Amino acid sequence: VDCPAQLLRNIIHFASKKAMDIEGLGPANIEQLLDNKLISSVADLYELKANDLIMLERFAETSAEKLISAIENSKNTPLDRVIFALGIRNVGSETAKLLCDRFDSIDKIMSATVEELSSIDGFGEITAENVYNAFRNERNIELVERFKSYGFTMQYVSNKSEDERFKGLTFVLTGTLPTM
């Protein structure tokens, strides 16, 4: 985890379009921030100020303010994308949605047991263990606590609308199915 190349890759993933979607925070800018010791984790991005960036190459006042604004706006990213951005092994964007559909807050996800996690349709034992272990890791717990203190969206609101026409109904089919 402390390997500079892994840290760079993790922050690139975190800032990517499918994750936190921080516009203007590409690999070159992330590398510059790391080289100048302005960040040492993804949470440090949220403590950056425009003045910190102006002293760097490729940053003028306008571009620095735009990046700070993009970082600030990313705090409103839906919880499933925040989970995906954490880079938990075997947890892609769809798996993160399944996780958030089952547990609607970060606190519920963090306190879930392996059994509860593996009962999610589409989750296997390995993915459930990876999620469970990720939220038992001190660094991840600290990271989530920092995100909460920065005002991240930590509740999940599902945007899928369920079709309830058949809810509570029972269907009985009789006859044969000769072609099946």
JSON list of C-alpha atoms in Angstrom, two decimals:
[
{"chain": "A", "resi": 1, "resn": "VAL", "atom": "CA", "xyz": [0.00, 0.00, 0.00]},
{"chain": "A", "resi": 2, "resn": "ASP", "atom": "CA", "xyz": [2.91, 2.36, 0.66]},
{"chain": "A", "resi": 3, "resn": "CYS", "atom": "CA", "xyz": [4.47, 1.64, -2.74]},
{"chain": "A", "resi": 4, "resn": "PRO", "atom": "CA", "xyz": [4.53, 4.94, -4.69]},
{"chain": "A", "resi": 5, "resn": "ALA", "atom": "CA", "xyz": [3.41, 3.25, -7.93]},
{"chain": "A", "resi": 6, "resn": "GLN", "atom": "CA", "xyz": [0.42, 1.63, -6.19]},
{"chain": "A", "resi": 7, "resn": "LEU", "atom": "CA", "xyz": [-0.50, 4.89, -4.49]},
{"chain": "A", "resi": 8, "resn": "LEU", "atom": "CA", "xyz": [-0.40, 6.67, -7.85]},
{"chain": "A", "resi": 9, "resn": "ARG", "atom": "CA", "xyz": [-2.58, 3.98, -9.44]},
{"chain": "A", "resi": 10, "resn": "ASN", "atom": "CA", "xyz": [-5.06, 4.06, -6.54]},
{"chain": "A", "resi": 11, "resn": "ILE", "atom": "CA", "xyz": [-5.47, 7.83, -6.75]},
{"chain": "A", "resi": 12, "resn": "ILE", "atom": "CA", "xyz": [-5.85, 7.67, -10.55]},
{"chain": "A", "resi": 13, "resn": "HIS", "atom": "CA", "xyz": [-8.61, 5.07, -10.08]},
{"chain": "A", "resi": 14, "resn": "PHE", "atom": "CA", "xyz": [-10.24, 7.14, -7.31]},
{"chain": "A", "resi": 15, "resn": "ALA", "atom": "CA", "xyz": [-10.36, 10.28, -9.49]},
{"chain": "A", "resi": 16, "resn": "SER", "atom": "CA", "xyz": [-11.49, 8.43, -12.65]},
{"chain": "A", "resi": 17, "resn": "LYS", "atom": "CA", "xyz": [-14.74, 9.12, -14.49]},
{"chain": "A", "resi": 18, "resn": "LYS", "atom": "CA", "xyz": [-16.45, 5.88, -13.29]},
{"chain": "A", "resi": 19, "resn": "ALA", "atom": "CA", "xyz": [-15.43, 6.56, -9.70]},
{"chain": "A", "resi": 20, "resn": "MET", "atom": "CA", "xyz": [-15.35, 10.09, -8.23]},
{"chain": "A", "resi": 21, "resn": "ASP", "atom": "CA", "xyz": [-15.17, 11.83, -11.64]},
{"chain": "A", "resi": 22, "resn": "ILE", "atom": "CA", "xyz": [-12.77, 14.60, -10.62]},
{"chain": "A", "resi": 23, "resn": "GLU", "atom": "CA", "xyz": [-12.32, 16.54, -13.83]},
{"chain": "A", "resi": 24, "resn": "GLY", "atom": "CA", "xyz": [-8.80, 17.88, -14.38]},
{"chain": "A", "resi": 25, "resn": "LEU", "atom": "CA", "xyz": [-7.16, 15.41, -12.02]},
{"chain": "A", "resi": 26, "resn": "GLY", "atom": "CA", "xyz": [-5.35, 13.20, -14.48]},
{"chain": "A", "resi": 27, "resn": "PRO", "atom": "CA", "xyz": [-2.25, 11.04, -14.00]},
{"chain": "A", "resi": 28, "resn": "ALA", "atom": "CA", "xyz": [0.22, 13.89, -14.67]},
{"chain": "A", "resi": 29, "resn": "ASN", "atom": "CA", "xyz": [-1.41, 16.18, -12.11]},
{"chain": "A", "resi": 30, "resn": "ILE", "atom": "CA", "xyz": [-1.65, 13.40, -9.54]},
{"chain": "A", "resi": 31, "resn": "GLU", "atom": "CA", "xyz": [2.00, 12.56, -10.04]},
{"chain": "A", "resi": 32, "resn": "GLN", "atom": "CA", "xyz": [2.88, 16.23, -9.55]},
{"chain": "A", "resi": 33, "resn": "LEU", "atom": "CA", "xyz": [0.88, 16.38, -6.31]},
{"chain": "A", "resi": 34, "resn": "LEU", "atom": "CA", "xyz": [2.61, 13.25, -5.02]},
{"chain": "A", "resi": 35, "resn": "ASP", "atom": "CA", "xyz": [6.10, 14.41, -6.07]},
{"chain": "A", "resi": 36, "resn": "ASN", "atom": "CA", "xyz": [5.59, 17.73, -4.28]},
{"chain": "A", "resi": 37, "resn": "LYS", "atom": "CA", "xyz": [4.29, 15.90, -1.19]},
{"chain": "A", "resi": 38, "resn": "LEU", "atom": "CA", "xyz": [0.98, 17.76, -1.28]},
{"chain": "A", "resi": 39, "resn": "ILE", "atom": "CA", "xyz": [-0.95, 14.48, -0.95]},
{"chain": "A", "resi": 40, "resn": "SER", "atom": "CA", "xyz": [-0.18, 11.04, 0.44]},
{"chain": "A", "resi": 41, "resn": "SER", "atom": "CA", "xyz": [-3.68, 9.55, 0.20]},
{"chain": "A", "resi": 42, "resn": "VAL", "atom": "CA", "xyz": [-6.95, 10.20, -1.61]},
{"chain": "A", "resi": 43, "resn": "ALA", "atom": "CA", "xyz": [-8.34, 11.96, 1.46]},
{"chain": "A", "resi": 44, "resn": "ASP", "atom": "CA", "xyz": [-5.59, 14.59, 1.22]},
{"chain": "A", "resi": 45, "resn": "LEU", "atom": "CA", "xyz": [-7.14, 15.79, -2.06]},
{"chain": "A", "resi": 46, "resn": "TYR", "atom": "CA", "xyz": [-9.95, 17.32, -0.02]},
{"chain": "A", "resi": 47, "resn": "GLU", "atom": "CA", "xyz": [-7.56, 19.46, 1.99]},
{"chain": "A", "resi": 48, "resn": "LEU", "atom": "CA", "xyz": [-5.91, 21.07, -1.04]},
{"chain": "A", "resi": 49, "resn": "LYS", "atom": "CA", "xyz": [-6.31, 24.79, -1.59]},
{"chain": "A", "resi": 50, "resn": "ALA", "atom": "CA", "xyz": [-5.95, 26.71, -4.86]},
{"chain": "A", "resi": 51, "resn": "ASN", "atom": "CA", "xyz": [-2.78, 28.37, -3.50]},
{"chain": "A", "resi": 52, "resn": "ASP", "atom": "CA", "xyz": [-1.18, 24.92, -3.09]},
{"chain": "A", "resi": 53, "resn": "LEU", "atom": "CA", "xyz": [-1.70, 24.23, -6.78]},
{"chain": "A", "resi": 54, "resn": "ILE", "atom": "CA", "xyz": [-0.65, 27.59, -8.23]},
{"chain": "A", "resi": 55, "resn": "MET", "atom": "CA", "xyz": [2.99, 26.93, -7.36]},
{"chain": "A", "resi": 56, "resn": "LEU", "atom": "CA", "xyz": [2.93, 23.77, -9.52]},
{"chain": "A", "resi": 57, "resn": "GLU", "atom": "CA", "xyz": [3.70, 23.46, -13.20]},
{"chain": "A", "resi": 58, "resn": "ARG", "atom": "CA", "xyz": [0.66, 23.67, -15.54]},
{"chain": "A", "resi": 59, "resn": "PHE", "atom": "CA", "xyz": [-1.46, 25.46, -12.95]},
{"chain": "A", "resi": 60, "resn": "ALA", "atom": "CA", "xyz": [-2.59, 29.03, -13.20]},
{"chain": "A", "resi": 61, "resn": "GLU", "atom": "CA", "xyz": [-5.14, 30.62, -10.90]},
{"chain": "A", "resi": 62, "resn": "THR", "atom": "CA", "xyz": [-8.11, 29.60, -13.06]},
{"chain": "A", "resi": 63, "resn": "SER", "atom": "CA", "xyz": [-7.05, 25.97, -13.53]},
{"chain": "A", "resi": 64, "resn": "ALA", "atom": "CA", "xyz": [-6.24, 25.63, -9.82]},
{"chain": "A", "resi": 65, "resn": "GLU", "atom": "CA", "xyz": [-9.67, 26.98, -8.84]},
{"chain": "A", "resi": 66, "resn": "LYS", "atom": "CA", "xyz": [-11.39, 24.68, -11.36]},
{"chain": "A", "resi": 67, "resn": "LEU", "atom": "CA", "xyz": [-9.64, 21.63, -9.93]},
{"chain": "A", "resi": 68, "resn": "ILE", "atom": "CA", "xyz": [-10.47, 22.60, -6.34]},
{"chain": "A", "resi": 69, "resn": "SER", "atom": "CA", "xyz": [-14.09, 23.09, -7.42]},
{"chain": "A", "resi": 70, "resn": "ALA", "atom": "CA", "xyz": [-14.15, 19.66, -9.13]},
{"chain": "A", "resi": 71, "resn": "ILE", "atom": "CA", "xyz": [-12.71, 18.04, -5.99]},
{"chain": "A", "resi": 72, "resn": "GLU", "atom": "CA", "xyz": [-15.31, 19.82, -3.85]},
{"chain": "A", "resi": 73, "resn": "ASN", "atom": "CA", "xyz": [-18.15, 18.73, -6.18]},
{"chain": "A", "resi": 74, "resn": "SER", "atom": "CA", "xyz": [-17.02, 15.10, -5.96]},
{"chain": "A", "resi": 75, "resn": "LYS", "atom": "CA", "xyz": [-18.19, 15.02, -2.34]},
{"chain": "A", "resi": 76, "resn": "ASN", "atom": "CA", "xyz": [-21.72, 14.66, -3.73]},
{"chain": "A", "resi": 77, "resn": "THR", "atom": "CA", "xyz": [-20.86, 11.48, -5.63]},
{"chain": "A", "resi": 78, "resn": "PRO", "atom": "CA", "xyz": [-23.36, 8.67, -4.91]},
{"chain": "A", "resi": 79, "resn": "LEU", "atom": "CA", "xyz": [-22.27, 6.12, -2.31]},
{"chain": "A", "resi": 80, "resn": "ASP", "atom": "CA", "xyz": [-21.97, 3.25, -4.80]},
{"chain": "A", "resi": 81, "resn": "ARG", "atom": "CA", "xyz": [-19.35, 5.19, -6.76]},
{"chain": "A", "resi": 82, "resn": "VAL", "atom": "CA", "xyz": [-17.50, 6.10, -3.54]},
{"chain": "A", "resi": 83, "resn": "ILE", "atom": "CA", "xyz": [-17.38, 2.37, -2.68]},
{"chain": "A", "resi": 84, "resn": "PHE", "atom": "CA", "xyz": [-16.11, 1.61, -6.19]},
{"chain": "A", "resi": 85, "resn": "ALA", "atom": "CA", "xyz": [-13.53, 4.41, -5.89]},
{"chain": "A", "resi": 86, "resn": "LEU", "atom": "CA", "xyz": [-12.06, 2.78, -2.77]},
{"chain": "A", "resi": 87, "resn": "GLY", "atom": "CA", "xyz": [-10.64, 0.07, -5.01]},
{"chain": "A", "resi": 88, "resn": "ILE", "atom": "CA", "xyz": [-11.78, -2.93, -2.96]},
{"chain": "A", "resi": 89, "resn": "ARG", "atom": "CA", "xyz": [-10.64, -6.13, -4.65]},
{"chain": "A", "resi": 90, "resn": "ASN", "atom": "CA", "xyz": [-13.39, -7.71, -6.83]},
{"chain": "A", "resi": 91, "resn": "VAL", "atom": "CA", "xyz": [-15.76, -4.76, -6.28]},
{"chain": "A", "resi": 92, "resn": "GLY", "atom": "CA", "xyz": [-16.59, -3.12, -9.58]},
{"chain": "A", "resi": 93, "resn": "SER", "atom": "CA", "xyz": [-19.24, -0.51, -10.23]},
{"chain": "A", "resi": 94, "resn": "GLU", "atom": "CA", "xyz": [-22.08, -3.06, -10.54]},
{"chain": "A", "resi": 95, "resn": "THR", "atom": "CA", "xyz": [-21.01, -4.93, -7.40]},
{"chain": "A", "resi": 96, "resn": "ALA", "atom": "CA", "xyz": [-20.89, -1.62, -5.52]},
{"chain": "A", "resi": 97, "resn": "LYS", "atom": "CA", "xyz": [-24.48, -0.90, -6.62]},
{"chain": "A", "resi": 98, "resn": "LEU", "atom": "CA", "xyz": [-25.61, -4.33, -5.39]},
{"chain": "A", "resi": 99, "resn": "LEU", "atom": "CA", "xyz": [-23.90, -3.65, -2.08]},
{"chain": "A", "resi": 100, "resn": "CYS", "atom": "CA", "xyz": [-25.56, -0.26, -1.71]},
{"chain": "A", "resi": 101, "resn": "ASP", "atom": "CA", "xyz": [-28.97, -1.59, -2.75]},
{"chain": "A", "resi": 102, "resn": "ARG", "atom": "CA", "xyz": [-28.74, -4.06, 0.15]},
{"chain": "A", "resi": 103, "resn": "PHE", "atom": "CA", "xyz": [-27.17, -1.71, 2.73]},
{"chain": "A", "resi": 104, "resn": "ASP", "atom": "CA", "xyz": [-28.17, 1.93, 2.25]},
{"chain": "A", "resi": 105, "resn": "SER", "atom": "CA", "xyz": [-25.40, 3.59, 4.26]},
{"chain": "A", "resi": 106, "resn": "ILE", "atom": "CA", "xyz": [-21.67, 3.30, 4.70]},
{"chain": "A", "resi": 107, "resn": "ASP", "atom": "CA", "xyz": [-22.13, 2.46, 8.39]},
{"chain": "A", "resi": 108, "resn": "LYS", "atom": "CA", "xyz": [-24.38, -0.51, 7.54]},
{"chain": "A", "resi": 109, "resn": "ILE", "atom": "CA", "xyz": [-21.90, -1.73, 4.94]},
{"chain": "A", "resi": 110, "resn": "MET", "atom": "CA", "xyz": [-19.00, -1.42, 7.39]},
{"chain": "A", "resi": 111, "resn": "SER", "atom": "CA", "xyz": [-20.82, -3.37, 10.10]},
{"chain": "A", "resi": 112, "resn": "ALA", "atom": "CA", "xyz": [-22.11, -6.14, 7.80]},
{"chain": "A", "resi": 113, "resn": "THR", "atom": "CA", "xyz": [-20.94, -9.70, 8.46]},
{"chain": "A", "resi": 114, "resn": "VAL", "atom": "CA", "xyz": [-19.47, -11.99, 5.81]},
{"chain": "A", "resi": 115, "resn": "GLU", "atom": "CA", "xyz": [-22.71, -14.00, 5.92]},
{"chain": "A", "resi": 116, "resn": "GLU", "atom": "CA", "xyz": [-24.85, -10.90, 5.30]},
{"chain": "A", "resi": 117, "resn": "LEU", "atom": "CA", "xyz": [-22.58, -9.81, 2.47]},
{"chain": "A", "resi": 118, "resn": "SER", "atom": "CA", "xyz": [-22.48, -13.23, 0.80]},
{"chain": "A", "resi": 119, "resn": "SER", "atom": "CA", "xyz": [-26.30, -13.40, 0.91]},
{"chain": "A", "resi": 120, "resn": "ILE", "atom": "CA", "xyz": [-26.45, -10.56, -1.65]},
{"chain": "A", "resi": 121, "resn": "ASP", "atom": "CA", "xyz": [-27.51, -11.95, -5.00]},
{"chain": "A", "resi": 122, "resn": "GLY", "atom": "CA", "xyz": [-24.43, -11.67, -7.23]},
{"chain": "A", "resi": 123, "resn": "PHE", "atom": "CA", "xyz": [-21.93, -11.77, -4.36]},
{"chain": "A", "resi": 124, "resn": "GLY", "atom": "CA", "xyz": [-19.69, -14.76, -3.86]},
{"chain": "A", "resi": 125, "resn": "GLU", "atom": "CA", "xyz": [-17.82, -15.77, -0.74]},
{"chain": "A", "resi": 126, "resn": "ILE", "atom": "CA", "xyz": [-14.55, -14.20, -1.95]},
{"chain": "A", "resi": 127, "resn": "THR", "atom": "CA", "xyz": [-16.13, -10.83, -2.75]},
{"chain": "A", "resi": 128, "resn": "ALA", "atom": "CA", "xyz": [-17.98, -10.86, 0.58]},
{"chain": "A", "resi": 129, "resn": "GLU", "atom": "CA", "xyz": [-14.72, -11.55, 2.43]},
{"chain": "A", "resi": 130, "resn": "ASN", "atom": "CA", "xyz": [-12.91, -8.82, 0.48]},
{"chain": "A", "resi": 131, "resn": "VAL", "atom": "CA", "xyz": [-15.56, -6.24, 1.41]},
{"chain": "A", "resi": 132, "resn": "TYR", "atom": "CA", "xyz": [-15.63, -7.42, 5.02]},
{"chain": "A", "resi": 133, "resn": "ASN", "atom": "CA", "xyz": [-11.83, -7.28, 5.33]},
{"chain": "A", "resi": 134, "resn": "ALA", "atom": "CA", "xyz": [-11.60, -3.92, 3.55]},
{"chain": "A", "resi": 135, "resn": "PHE", "atom": "CA", "xyz": [-13.80, -2.33, 6.21]},
{"chain": "A", "resi": 136, "resn": "ARG", "atom": "CA", "xyz": [-11.82, -3.91, 9.03]},
{"chain": "A", "resi": 137, "resn": "ASN", "atom": "CA", "xyz": [-8.61, -2.35, 7.71]},
{"chain": "A", "resi": 138, "resn": "GLU", "atom": "CA", "xyz": [-7.48, 0.60, 9.88]},
{"chain": "A", "resi": 139, "resn": "ARG", "atom": "CA", "xyz": [-6.53, 2.73, 6.86]},
{"chain": "A", "resi": 140, "resn": "ASN", "atom": "CA", "xyz": [-9.93, 2.28, 5.23]},
{"chain": "A", "resi": 141, "resn": "ILE", "atom": "CA", "xyz": [-11.76, 3.02, 8.49]},
{"chain": "A", "resi": 142, "resn": "GLU", "atom": "CA", "xyz": [-9.73, 6.21, 8.88]},
{"chain": "A", "resi": 143, "resn": "LEU", "atom": "CA", "xyz": [-10.35, 7.11, 5.23]},
{"chain": "A", "resi": 144, "resn": "VAL", "atom": "CA", "xyz": [-14.13, 6.70, 5.61]},
{"chain": "A", "resi": 145, "resn": "GLU", "atom": "CA", "xyz": [-14.08, 8.78, 8.80]},
{"chain": "A", "resi": 146, "resn": "ARG", "atom": "CA", "xyz": [-12.20, 11.54, 6.97]},
{"chain": "A", "resi": 147, "resn": "PHE", "atom": "CA", "xyz": [-14.72, 11.38, 4.11]},
{"chain": "A", "resi": 148, "resn": "LYS", "atom": "CA", "xyz": [-17.55, 11.77, 6.60]},
{"chain": "A", "resi": 149, "resn": "SER", "atom": "CA", "xyz": [-15.86, 14.79, 8.16]},
{"chain": "A", "resi": 150, "resn": "TYR", "atom": "CA", "xyz": [-15.50, 16.37, 4.69]},
{"chain": "A", "resi": 151, "resn": "GLY", "atom": "CA", "xyz": [-19.24, 16.04, 4.11]},
{"chain": "A", "resi": 152, "resn": "PHE", "atom": "CA", "xyz": [-19.35, 13.17, 1.63]},
{"chain": "A", "resi": 153, "resn": "THR", "atom": "CA", "xyz": [-22.69, 11.61, 0.73]},
{"chain": "A", "resi": 154, "resn": "MET", "atom": "CA", "xyz": [-22.69, 8.45, 2.85]},
{"chain": "A", "resi": 155, "resn": "GLN", "atom": "CA", "xyz": [-26.34, 7.45, 2.35]},
{"chain": "A", "resi": 156, "resn": "TYR", "atom": "CA", "xyz": [-27.47, 5.63, -0.76]},
{"chain": "A", "resi": 157, "resn": "VAL", "atom": "CA", "xyz": [-30.59, 6.55, -2.65]},
{"chain": "A", "resi": 158, "resn": "SER", "atom": "CA", "xyz": [-31.42, 3.96, -5.27]},
{"chain": "A", "resi": 159, "resn": "ASN", "atom": "CA", "xyz": [-32.48, 5.47, -8.55]},
{"chain": "A", "resi": 160, "resn": "LYS", "atom": "CA", "xyz": [-34.08, 2.32, -9.83]},
{"chain": "A", "resi": 161, "resn": "SER", "atom": "CA", "xyz": [-37.84, 2.45, -9.72]},
{"chain": "A", "resi": 162, "resn": "GLU", "atom": "CA", "xyz": [-39.42, -0.86, -8.96]},
{"chain": "A", "resi": 163, "resn": "ASP", "atom": "CA", "xyz": [-42.38, -2.11, -10.91]},
{"chain": "A", "resi": 164, "resn": "GLU", "atom": "CA", "xyz": [-44.89, -2.98, -8.21]},
{"chain": "A", "resi": 165, "resn": "ARG", "atom": "CA", "xyz": [-47.73, -4.23, -10.45]},
{"chain": "A", "resi": 166, "resn": "PHE", "atom": "CA", "xyz": [-47.10, -7.81, -9.35]},
{"chain": "A", "resi": 167, "resn": "LYS", "atom": "CA", "xyz": [-46.00, -7.17, -5.78]},
{"chain": "A", "resi": 168, "resn": "GLY", "atom": "CA", "xyz": [-47.80, -9.43, -3.30]},
{"chain": "A", "resi": 169, "resn": "LEU", "atom": "CA", "xyz": [-49.48, -11.51, -6.02]},
{"chain": "A", "resi": 170, "resn": "THR", "atom": "CA", "xyz": [-49.09, -15.25, -6.44]},
{"chain": "A", "resi": 171, "resn": "PHE", "atom": "CA", "xyz": [-49.34, -16.93, -9.84]},
{"chain": "A", "resi": 172, "resn": "VAL", "atom": "CA", "xyz": [-50.20, -20.57, -10.42]},
{"chain": "A", "resi": 173, "resn": "LEU", "atom": "CA", "xyz": [-49.45, -22.06, -13.83]},
{"chain": "A", "resi": 174, "resn": "THR", "atom": "CA", "xyz": [-51.16, -25.27, -14.85]},
{"chain": "A", "resi": 175, "resn": "GLY", "atom": "CA", "xyz": [-50.76, -27.45, -17.89]},
{"chain": "A", "resi": 176, "resn": "THR", "atom": "CA", "xyz": [-47.70, -28.74, -19.67]},
{"chain": "A", "resi": 177, "resn": "LEU", "atom": "CA", "xyz": [-44.80, -27.14, -21.41]},
{"chain": "A", "resi": 178, "resn": "PRO", "atom": "CA", "xyz": [-44.13, -29.58, -24.29]},
{"chain": "A", "resi": 179, "resn": "THR", "atom": "CA", "xyz": [-41.37, -27.49, -25.89]},
{"chain": "A", "resi": 180, "resn": "MET", "atom": "CA", "xyz": [-39.38, -27.09, -22.69]}
]
